[in-house]
CSV table of C-alpha atoms in Angstrom, one decimal:
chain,number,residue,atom,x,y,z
G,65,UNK,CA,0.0,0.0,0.0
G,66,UNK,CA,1.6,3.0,-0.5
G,67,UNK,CA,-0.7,5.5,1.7
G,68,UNK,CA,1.9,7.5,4.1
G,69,UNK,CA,2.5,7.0,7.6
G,70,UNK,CA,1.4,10.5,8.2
G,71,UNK,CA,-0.3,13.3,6.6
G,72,UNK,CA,1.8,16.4,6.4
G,73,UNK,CA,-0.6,19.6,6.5
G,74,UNK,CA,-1.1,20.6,2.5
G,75,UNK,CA,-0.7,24.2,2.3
G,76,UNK,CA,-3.7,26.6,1.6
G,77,UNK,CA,-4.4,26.8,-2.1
G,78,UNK,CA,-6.4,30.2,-3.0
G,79,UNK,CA,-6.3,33.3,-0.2
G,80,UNK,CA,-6.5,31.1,3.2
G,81,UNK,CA,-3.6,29.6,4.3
G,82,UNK,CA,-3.2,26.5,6.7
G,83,UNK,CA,-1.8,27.4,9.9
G,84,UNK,CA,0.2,24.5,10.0
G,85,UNK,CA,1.4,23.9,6.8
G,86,UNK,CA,5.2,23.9,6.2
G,87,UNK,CA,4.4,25.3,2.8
G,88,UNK,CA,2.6,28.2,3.9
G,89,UNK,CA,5.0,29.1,6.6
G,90,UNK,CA,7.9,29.0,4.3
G,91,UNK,CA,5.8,30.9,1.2
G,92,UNK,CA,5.1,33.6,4.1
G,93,UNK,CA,8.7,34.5,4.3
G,94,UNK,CA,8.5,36.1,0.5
G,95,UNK,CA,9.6,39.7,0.9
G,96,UNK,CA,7.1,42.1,-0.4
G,97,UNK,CA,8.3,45.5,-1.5
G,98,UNK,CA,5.9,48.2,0.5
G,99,UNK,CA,6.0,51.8,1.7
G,100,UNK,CA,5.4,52.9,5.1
G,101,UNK,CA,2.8,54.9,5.7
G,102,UNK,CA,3.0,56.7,9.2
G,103,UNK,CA,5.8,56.9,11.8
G,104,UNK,CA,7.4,54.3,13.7
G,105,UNK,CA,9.0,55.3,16.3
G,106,UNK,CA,12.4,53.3,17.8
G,107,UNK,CA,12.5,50.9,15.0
G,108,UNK,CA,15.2,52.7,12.8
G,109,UNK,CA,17.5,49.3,13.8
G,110,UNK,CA,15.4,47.6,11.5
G,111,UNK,CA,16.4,49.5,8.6
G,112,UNK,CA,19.4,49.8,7.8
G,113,UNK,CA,20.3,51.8,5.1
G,114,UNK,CA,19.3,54.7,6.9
G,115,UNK,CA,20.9,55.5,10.6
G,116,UNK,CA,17.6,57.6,12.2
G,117,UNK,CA,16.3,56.0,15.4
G,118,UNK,CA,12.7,56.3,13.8
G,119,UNK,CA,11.6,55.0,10.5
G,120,UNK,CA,10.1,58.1,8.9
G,121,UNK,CA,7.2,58.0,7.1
G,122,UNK,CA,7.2,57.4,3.3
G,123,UNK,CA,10.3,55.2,3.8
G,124,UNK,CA,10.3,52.4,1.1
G,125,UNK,CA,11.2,48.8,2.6
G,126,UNK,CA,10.9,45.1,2.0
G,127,UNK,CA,8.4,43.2,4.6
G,128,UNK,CA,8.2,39.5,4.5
G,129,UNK,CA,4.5,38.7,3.7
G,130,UNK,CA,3.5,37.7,7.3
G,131,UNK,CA,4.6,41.5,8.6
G,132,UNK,CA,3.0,42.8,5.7
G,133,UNK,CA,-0.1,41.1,6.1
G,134,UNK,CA,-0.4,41.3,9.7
G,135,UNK,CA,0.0,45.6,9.4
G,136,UNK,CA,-2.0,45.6,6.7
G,137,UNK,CA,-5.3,47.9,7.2
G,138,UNK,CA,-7.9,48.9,5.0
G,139,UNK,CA,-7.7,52.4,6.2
G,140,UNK,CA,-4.0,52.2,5.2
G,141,UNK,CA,-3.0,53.8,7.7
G,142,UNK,CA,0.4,52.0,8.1
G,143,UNK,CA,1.7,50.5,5.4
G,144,UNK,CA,1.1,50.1,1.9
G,145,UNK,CA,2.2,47.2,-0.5
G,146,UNK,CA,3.1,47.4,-4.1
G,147,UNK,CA,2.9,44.5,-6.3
G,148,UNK,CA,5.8,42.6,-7.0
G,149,UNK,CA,7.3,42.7,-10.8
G,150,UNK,CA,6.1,39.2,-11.5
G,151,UNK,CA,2.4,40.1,-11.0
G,152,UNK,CA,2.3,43.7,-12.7
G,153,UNK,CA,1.2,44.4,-16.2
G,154,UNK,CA,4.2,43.7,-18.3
G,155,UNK,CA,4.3,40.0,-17.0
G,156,UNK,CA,0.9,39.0,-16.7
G,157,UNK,CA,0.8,39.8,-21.0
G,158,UNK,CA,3.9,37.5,-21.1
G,159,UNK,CA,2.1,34.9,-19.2
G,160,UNK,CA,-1.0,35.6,-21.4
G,161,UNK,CA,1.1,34.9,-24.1
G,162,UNK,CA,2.5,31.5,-23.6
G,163,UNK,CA,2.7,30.0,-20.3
G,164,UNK,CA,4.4,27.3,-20.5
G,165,UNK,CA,8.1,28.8,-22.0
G,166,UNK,CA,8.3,31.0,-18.2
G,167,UNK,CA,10.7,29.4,-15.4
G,168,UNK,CA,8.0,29.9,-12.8
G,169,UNK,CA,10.4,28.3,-10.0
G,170,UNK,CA,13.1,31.5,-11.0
G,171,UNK,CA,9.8,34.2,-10.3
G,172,UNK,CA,9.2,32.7,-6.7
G,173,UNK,CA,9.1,29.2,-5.8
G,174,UNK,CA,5.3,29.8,-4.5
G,175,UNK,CA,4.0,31.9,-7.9
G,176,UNK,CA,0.5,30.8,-7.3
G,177,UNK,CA,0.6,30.8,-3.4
G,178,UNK,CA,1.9,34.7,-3.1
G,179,UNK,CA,-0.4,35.8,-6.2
G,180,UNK,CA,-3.7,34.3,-3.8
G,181,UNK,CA,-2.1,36.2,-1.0
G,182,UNK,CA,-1.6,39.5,-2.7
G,183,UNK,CA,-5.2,39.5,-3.3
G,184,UNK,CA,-5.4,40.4,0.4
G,185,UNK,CA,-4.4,43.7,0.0
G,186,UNK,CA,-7.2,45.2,-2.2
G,187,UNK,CA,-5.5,46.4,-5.2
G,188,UNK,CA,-7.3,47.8,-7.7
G,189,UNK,CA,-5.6,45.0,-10.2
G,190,UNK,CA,-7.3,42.3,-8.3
G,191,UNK,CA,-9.6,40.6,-10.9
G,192,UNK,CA,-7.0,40.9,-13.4
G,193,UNK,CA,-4.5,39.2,-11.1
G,194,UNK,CA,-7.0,36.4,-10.2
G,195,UNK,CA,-7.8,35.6,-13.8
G,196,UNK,CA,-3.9,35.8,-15.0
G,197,UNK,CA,-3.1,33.6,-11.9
G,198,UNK,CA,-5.8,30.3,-13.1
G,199,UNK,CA,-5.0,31.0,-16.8
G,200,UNK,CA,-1.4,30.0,-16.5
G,201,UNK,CA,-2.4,27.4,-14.5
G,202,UNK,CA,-4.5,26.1,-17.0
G,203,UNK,CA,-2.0,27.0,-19.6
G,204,UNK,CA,0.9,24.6,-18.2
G,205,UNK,CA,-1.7,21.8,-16.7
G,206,UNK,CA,-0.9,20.2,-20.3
G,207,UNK,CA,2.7,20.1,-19.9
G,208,UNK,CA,2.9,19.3,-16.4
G,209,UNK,CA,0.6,16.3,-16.8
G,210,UNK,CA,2.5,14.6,-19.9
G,211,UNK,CA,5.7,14.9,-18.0
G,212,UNK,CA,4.6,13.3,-15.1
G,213,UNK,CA,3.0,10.3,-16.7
G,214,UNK,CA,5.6,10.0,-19.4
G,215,UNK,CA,8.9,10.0,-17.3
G,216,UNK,CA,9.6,6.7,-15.6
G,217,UNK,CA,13.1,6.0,-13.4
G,218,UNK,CA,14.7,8.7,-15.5
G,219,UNK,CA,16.4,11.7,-13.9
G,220,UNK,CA,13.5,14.5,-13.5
G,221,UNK,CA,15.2,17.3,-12.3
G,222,UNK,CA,15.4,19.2,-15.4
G,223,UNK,CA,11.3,19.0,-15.8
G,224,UNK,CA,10.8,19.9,-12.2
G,225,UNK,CA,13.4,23.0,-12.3
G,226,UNK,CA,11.0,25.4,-14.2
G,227,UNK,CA,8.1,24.3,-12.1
G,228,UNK,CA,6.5,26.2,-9.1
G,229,UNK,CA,6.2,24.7,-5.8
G,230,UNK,CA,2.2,23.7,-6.4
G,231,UNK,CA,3.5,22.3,-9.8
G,232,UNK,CA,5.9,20.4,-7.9
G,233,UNK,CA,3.1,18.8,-5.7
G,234,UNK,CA,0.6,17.8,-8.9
G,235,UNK,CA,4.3,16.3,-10.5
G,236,UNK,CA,5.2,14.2,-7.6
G,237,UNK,CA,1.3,12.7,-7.8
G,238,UNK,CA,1.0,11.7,-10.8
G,239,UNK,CA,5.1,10.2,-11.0
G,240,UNK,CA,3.8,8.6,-7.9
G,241,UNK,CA,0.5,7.2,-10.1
G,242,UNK,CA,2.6,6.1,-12.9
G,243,UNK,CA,5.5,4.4,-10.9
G,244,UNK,CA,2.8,2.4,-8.8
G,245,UNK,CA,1.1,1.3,-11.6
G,246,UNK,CA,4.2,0.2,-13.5
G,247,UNK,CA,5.6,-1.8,-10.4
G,248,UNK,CA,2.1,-3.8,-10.1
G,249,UNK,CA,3.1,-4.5,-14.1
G,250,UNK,CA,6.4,-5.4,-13.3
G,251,UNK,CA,5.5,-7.8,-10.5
G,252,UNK,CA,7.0,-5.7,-7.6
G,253,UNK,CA,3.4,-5.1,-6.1
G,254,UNK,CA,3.9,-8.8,-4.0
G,255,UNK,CA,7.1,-7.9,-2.9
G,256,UNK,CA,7.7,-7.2,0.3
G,257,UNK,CA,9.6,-3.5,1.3
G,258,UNK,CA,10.3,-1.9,4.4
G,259,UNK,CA,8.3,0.8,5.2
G,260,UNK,CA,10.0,4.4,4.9
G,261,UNK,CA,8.9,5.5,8.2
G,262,UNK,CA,11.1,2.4,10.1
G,263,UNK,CA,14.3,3.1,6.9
G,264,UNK,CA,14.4,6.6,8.6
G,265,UNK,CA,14.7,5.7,11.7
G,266,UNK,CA,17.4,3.8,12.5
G,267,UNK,CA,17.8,1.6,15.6
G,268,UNK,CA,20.9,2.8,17.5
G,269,UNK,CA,23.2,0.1,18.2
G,270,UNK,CA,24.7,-1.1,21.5
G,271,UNK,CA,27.8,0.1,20.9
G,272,UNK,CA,27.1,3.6,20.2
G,273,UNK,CA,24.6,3.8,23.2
G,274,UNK,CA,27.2,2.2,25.6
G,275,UNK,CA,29.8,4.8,24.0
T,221,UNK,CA,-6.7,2.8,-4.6
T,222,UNK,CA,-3.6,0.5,-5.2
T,223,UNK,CA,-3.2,-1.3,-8.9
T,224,UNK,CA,-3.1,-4.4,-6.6
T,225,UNK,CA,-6.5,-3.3,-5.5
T,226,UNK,CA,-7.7,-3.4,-8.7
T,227,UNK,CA,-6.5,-6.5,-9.4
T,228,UNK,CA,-7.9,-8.4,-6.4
T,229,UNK,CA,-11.7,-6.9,-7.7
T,230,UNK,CA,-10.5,-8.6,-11.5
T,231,UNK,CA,-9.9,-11.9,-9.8
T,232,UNK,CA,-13.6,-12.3,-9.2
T,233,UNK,CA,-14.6,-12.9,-13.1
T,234,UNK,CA,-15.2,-16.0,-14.4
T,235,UNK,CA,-13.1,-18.3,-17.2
T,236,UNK,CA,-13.4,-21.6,-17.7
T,237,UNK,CA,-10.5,-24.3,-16.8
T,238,UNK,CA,-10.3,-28.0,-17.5
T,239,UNK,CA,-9.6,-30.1,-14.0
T,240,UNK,CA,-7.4,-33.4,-14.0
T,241,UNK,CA,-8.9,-34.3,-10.6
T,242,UNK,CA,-12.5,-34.9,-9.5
T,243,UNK,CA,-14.4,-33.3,-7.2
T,244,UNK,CA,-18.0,-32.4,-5.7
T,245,UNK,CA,-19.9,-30.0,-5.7
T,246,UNK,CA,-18.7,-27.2,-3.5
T,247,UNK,CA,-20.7,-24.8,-1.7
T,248,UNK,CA,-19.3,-21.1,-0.8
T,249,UNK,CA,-20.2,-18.5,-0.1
T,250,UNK,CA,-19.8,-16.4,-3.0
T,251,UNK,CA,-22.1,-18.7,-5.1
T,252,UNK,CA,-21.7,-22.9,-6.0
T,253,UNK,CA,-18.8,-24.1,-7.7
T,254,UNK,CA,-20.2,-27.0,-10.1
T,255,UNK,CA,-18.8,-30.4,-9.3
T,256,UNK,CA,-15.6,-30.9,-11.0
T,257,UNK,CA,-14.6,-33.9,-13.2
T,258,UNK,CA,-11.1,-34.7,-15.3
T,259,UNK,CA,-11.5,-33.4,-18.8
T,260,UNK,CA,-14.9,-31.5,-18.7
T,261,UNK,CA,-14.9,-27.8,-18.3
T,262,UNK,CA,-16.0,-25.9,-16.1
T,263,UNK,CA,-16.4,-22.5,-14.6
T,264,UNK,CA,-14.6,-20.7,-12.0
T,265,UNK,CA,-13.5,-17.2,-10.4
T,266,UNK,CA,-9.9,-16.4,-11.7
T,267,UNK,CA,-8.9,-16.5,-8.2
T,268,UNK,CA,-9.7,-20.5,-7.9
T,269,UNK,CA,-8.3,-21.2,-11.4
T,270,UNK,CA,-4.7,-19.5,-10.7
T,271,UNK,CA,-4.6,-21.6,-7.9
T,272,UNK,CA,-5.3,-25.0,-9.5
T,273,UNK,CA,-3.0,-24.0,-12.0
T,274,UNK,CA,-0.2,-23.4,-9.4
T,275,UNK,CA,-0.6,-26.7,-7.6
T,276,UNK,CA,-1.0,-28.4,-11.6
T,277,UNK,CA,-4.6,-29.6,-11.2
T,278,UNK,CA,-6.2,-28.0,-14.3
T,279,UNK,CA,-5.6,-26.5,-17.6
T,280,UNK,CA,-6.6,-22.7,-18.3
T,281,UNK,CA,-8.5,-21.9,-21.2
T,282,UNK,CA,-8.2,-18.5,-22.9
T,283,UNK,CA,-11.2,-16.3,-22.4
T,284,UNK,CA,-13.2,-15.5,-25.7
T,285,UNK,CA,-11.6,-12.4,-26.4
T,286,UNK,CA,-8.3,-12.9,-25.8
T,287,UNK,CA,-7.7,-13.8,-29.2
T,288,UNK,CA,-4.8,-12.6,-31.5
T,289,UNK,CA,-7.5,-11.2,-34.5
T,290,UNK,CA,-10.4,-10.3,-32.0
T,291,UNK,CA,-8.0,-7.5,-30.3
T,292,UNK,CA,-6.9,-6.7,-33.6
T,293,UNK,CA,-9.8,-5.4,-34.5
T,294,UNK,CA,-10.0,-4.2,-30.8
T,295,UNK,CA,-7.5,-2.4,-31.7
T,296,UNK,CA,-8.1,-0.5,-35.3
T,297,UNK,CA,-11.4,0.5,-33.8
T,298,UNK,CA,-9.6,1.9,-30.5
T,299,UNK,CA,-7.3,3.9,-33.2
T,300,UNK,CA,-10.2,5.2,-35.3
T,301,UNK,CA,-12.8,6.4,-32.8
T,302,UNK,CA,-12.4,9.4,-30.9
T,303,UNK,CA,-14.0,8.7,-28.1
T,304,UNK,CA,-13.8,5.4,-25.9
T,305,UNK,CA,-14.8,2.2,-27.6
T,306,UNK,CA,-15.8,-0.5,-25.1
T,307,UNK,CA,-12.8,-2.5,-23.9
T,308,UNK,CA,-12.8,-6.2,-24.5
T,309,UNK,CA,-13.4,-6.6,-21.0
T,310,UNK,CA,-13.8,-4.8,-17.9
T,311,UNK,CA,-10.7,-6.1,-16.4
T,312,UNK,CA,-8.7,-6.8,-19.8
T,313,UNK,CA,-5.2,-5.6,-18.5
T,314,UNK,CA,-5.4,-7.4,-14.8
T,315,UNK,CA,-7.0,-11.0,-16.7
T,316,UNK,CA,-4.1,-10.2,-19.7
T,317,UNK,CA,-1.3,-10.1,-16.5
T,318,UNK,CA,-2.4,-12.6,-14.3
T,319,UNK,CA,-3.2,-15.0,-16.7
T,320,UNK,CA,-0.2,-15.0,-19.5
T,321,UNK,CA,1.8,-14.7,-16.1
T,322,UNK,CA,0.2,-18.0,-14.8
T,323,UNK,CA,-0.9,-20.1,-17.9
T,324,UNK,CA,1.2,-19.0,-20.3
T,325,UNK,CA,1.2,-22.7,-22.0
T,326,UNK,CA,-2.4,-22.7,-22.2
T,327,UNK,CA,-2.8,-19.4,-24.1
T,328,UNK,CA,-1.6,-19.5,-28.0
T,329,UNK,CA,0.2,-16.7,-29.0
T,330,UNK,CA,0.9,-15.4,-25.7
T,331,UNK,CA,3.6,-12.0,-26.6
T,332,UNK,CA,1.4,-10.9,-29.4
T,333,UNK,CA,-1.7,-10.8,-27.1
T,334,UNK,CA,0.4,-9.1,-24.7
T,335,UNK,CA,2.1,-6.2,-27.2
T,336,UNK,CA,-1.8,-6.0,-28.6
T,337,UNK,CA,-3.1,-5.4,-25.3
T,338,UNK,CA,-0.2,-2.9,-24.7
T,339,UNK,CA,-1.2,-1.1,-27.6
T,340,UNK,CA,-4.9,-0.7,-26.8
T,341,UNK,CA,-3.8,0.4,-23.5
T,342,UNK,CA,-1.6,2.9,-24.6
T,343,UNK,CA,-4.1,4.0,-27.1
T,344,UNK,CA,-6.7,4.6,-24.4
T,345,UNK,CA,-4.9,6.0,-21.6
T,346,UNK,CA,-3.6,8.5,-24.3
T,347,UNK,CA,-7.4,9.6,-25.3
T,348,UNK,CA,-8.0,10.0,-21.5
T,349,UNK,CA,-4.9,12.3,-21.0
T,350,UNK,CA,-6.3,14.7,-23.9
T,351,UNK,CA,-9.8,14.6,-22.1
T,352,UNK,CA,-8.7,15.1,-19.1
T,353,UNK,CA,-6.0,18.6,-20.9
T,354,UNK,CA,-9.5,19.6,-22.2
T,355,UNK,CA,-11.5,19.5,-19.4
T,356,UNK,CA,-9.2,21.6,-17.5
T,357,UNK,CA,-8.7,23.7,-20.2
T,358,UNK,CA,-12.7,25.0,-20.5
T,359,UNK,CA,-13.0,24.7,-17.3
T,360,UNK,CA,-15.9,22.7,-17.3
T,361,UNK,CA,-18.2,22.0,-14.6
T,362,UNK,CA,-18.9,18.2,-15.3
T,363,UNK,CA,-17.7,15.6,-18.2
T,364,UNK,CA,-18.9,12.2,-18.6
T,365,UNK,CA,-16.6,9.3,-19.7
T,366,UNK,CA,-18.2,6.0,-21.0
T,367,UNK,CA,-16.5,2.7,-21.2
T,368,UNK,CA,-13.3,3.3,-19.2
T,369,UNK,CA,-12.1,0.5,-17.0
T,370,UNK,CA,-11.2,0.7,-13.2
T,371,UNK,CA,-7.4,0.4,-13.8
T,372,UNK,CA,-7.4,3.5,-16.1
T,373,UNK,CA,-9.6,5.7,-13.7
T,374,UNK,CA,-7.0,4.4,-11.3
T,375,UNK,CA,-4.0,5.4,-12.6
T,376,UNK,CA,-5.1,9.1,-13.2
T,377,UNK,CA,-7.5,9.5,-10.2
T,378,UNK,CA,-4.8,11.0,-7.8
T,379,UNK,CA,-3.3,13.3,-10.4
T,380,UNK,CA,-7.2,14.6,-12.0
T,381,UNK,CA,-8.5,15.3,-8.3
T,382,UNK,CA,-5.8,17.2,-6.8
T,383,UNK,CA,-5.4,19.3,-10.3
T,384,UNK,CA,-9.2,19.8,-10.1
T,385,UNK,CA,-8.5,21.2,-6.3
T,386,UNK,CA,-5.9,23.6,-7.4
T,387,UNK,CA,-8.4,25.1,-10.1
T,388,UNK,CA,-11.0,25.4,-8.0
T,389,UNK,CA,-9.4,26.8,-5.6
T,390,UNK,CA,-7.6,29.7,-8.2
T,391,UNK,CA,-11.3,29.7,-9.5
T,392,UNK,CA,-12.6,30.8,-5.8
T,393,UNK,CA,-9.6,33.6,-5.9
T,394,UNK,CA,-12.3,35.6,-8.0
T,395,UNK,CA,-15.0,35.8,-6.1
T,396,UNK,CA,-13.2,37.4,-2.9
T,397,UNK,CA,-16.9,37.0,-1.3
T,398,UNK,CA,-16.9,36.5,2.2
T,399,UNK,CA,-12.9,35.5,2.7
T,400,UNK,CA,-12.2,37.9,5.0
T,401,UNK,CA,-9.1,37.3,6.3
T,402,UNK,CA,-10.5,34.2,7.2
T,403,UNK,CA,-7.7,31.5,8.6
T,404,UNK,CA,-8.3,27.6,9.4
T,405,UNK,CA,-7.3,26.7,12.3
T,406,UNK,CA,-6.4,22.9,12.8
């Protein structure tokens, strides 16, 4: 059988993220470029390119996304984000053109994840984001699908390179479809194999616990 | 669902065997399994028949379409149609397995039926793959597939369902609605 010994939390697809996924944690970290929008007083450590002991107002900074989400208000009163390149005008027509030819790992290894966040902050691009967002996921569904029930024991990593971290997910499925169904073909299905959750842990020996 | 899944649901059809021992009529649960006696045939689940044929107590005999020019013609027809034709079976790439696996000696022409049945296979899973491109692709609500077998569905059911997540879940992006700043909490 080849259902997991445990479930890791999946992260949040669309503008709610799991608490607990890894994923989201690790796509929250994504620096957002943003512009303060009152005073804050005593933080000048923070940045550091200027020496004040207060970050002025107007100052232009980089906030990772859980900051920026968490100062966000709609009064915007405090800060105020600016989209970053990949989701702006000139690349949404280059996505519009051809999907598939961009190296969506290179833009952000979470393009989708970010783009669902940014929705948060109320810009008036929103819809236009949203759509550009789900058509290049339709647009490479095609090619991430064919690779990933076409490849089999062969070195993947030059596939999965241009592929976003949700494209990395759907990839890893359907290998995992193809490779189960080929081992029931082969024969392997009846064979016996450890499970991965006893390989990883290893049973220390006497000798290094006596040591 | 596991392939071997699939596989232990195929080993419930029927084919017929020839014994070389005798027995009565056997009651189970499952149904009655006709008395048995050396030379006549007589029907069985696959399950029962693989296992005679491993201990050497009967003789296999190919099912009716398992035949070199039947999936021939399985096979142009697969190649002309657009849409799925129905298979030969329901289970025609577990029974092809288990049984050229098995009873190899029983069945006549045993590589060609298996490089036929690859073919048909190959043919099929390859007009599923440009369904399932187009269904994504409009963004359709619902699609209807006739005359797939259970190992096919299996094979891209993990795949189509977690795509069809993803793209609802861009899809709900649009409709900001009542999403807050709503968080789940596990």
């Amino acid at each position: 059988m080849d259902s997991q010994s445990y479930l890791p939390v999946p992260p949040g697809v669309g503008m709610e993220e799991n608490f607990l996924s890894l994923d989201d944690i690790l796509l929250s970290h994504e620096r957002l470029p943003s512009r303060t929008e009152c005073l804050f007083p005593r933080l000048g450590f923070l940045e550091k390119s200027t020496d004040s002991q207060d970050i002025q107002e107007g100052t232009k900074m980089e906030l990772p996304l859980w900051l920026a989400k968490g100062l966000y208000e709609r009064k915007r009163r405090v800060v105020s984000i600016e989209l970053p390149k990949v989701y702006r005008e000139g690349w949404r027509t280059v996505f519009n053109a051809d999907p598939t030819v961009v190296d969506l790992h290179k833009m952000g290894p979470y393009y989708y994840g970010l783009g669902s966040q940014m929705l948060h902050f109320d810009s008036p691009e929103n819809p236009e984001i949203a759509q550009a967002l789900l058509q290049t996921f339709i647009g490479r569904f095609r090619r991430t699908m064919d690779s990933s029930q076409n490849v089999y024991n062969e070195d993947t990593s030059a596939l999965v390179d241009r592929l976003d971290c949700l494209e990395r997910v759907l990839f890893k499925m359907g290998q995992r479809g193809l490779n189960s169904f080929q081992g029931w073909e082969k024969g392997r299905a009846s064979h016996l194999t450890a499970s991965t959750l006893v390989l990883n842990y290893r049973k220390r020996k006497m000798t290094d616990l006596q040591a | 669902m596991d392939p071997s899944e699939v596989e232990f649901l195929a080993e419930k059809e029927i084919v017929k065997i020839i014994p070389n021992f005798s027995l009565d009529k056997i009651y189970l649960i499952g149904g009655d399994l006709g008395p048995f006696n050396p030379g006549l045939p007589v029907q069985v689940p696959v399950w029962l028949a693989l296992n005679l044929k491993q201990r050497q107590k009967c003789r296999i005999l190919p099912p009716p379409w398992m035949d070199v020019d039947k999936l021939e013609e399985v096979r142009e027809m697969e190649r002309k149609e657009d849409s799925f034709t129905p298979p030969p079976s329901p289970y025609y790439m577990e029974l092809t397995k288990l049984l050229l696996n098995h009873a190899s000696d029983n069945i006549p022409k045993a590589d060609e039926i298996r490089t036929l049945v690859k073919d048909i296979w190959d043919t099929r899973i390859a007009k599923l793959r440009l369904s399932a491109d187009s269904f994504i692709s409009q963004q359709e609500a619902h699609a209807k597939l006739d005359n797939l077998t259970l190992m096919e569905i299996n094979t891209t059911r993990s795949f189509l369902l977690d795509s069809l997540n993803c793209m609802f879940k861009l899809r709900s992006n649009m409709q900001p609605g009542t999403s807050a700043g709503k968080a789940l909490d596990y």
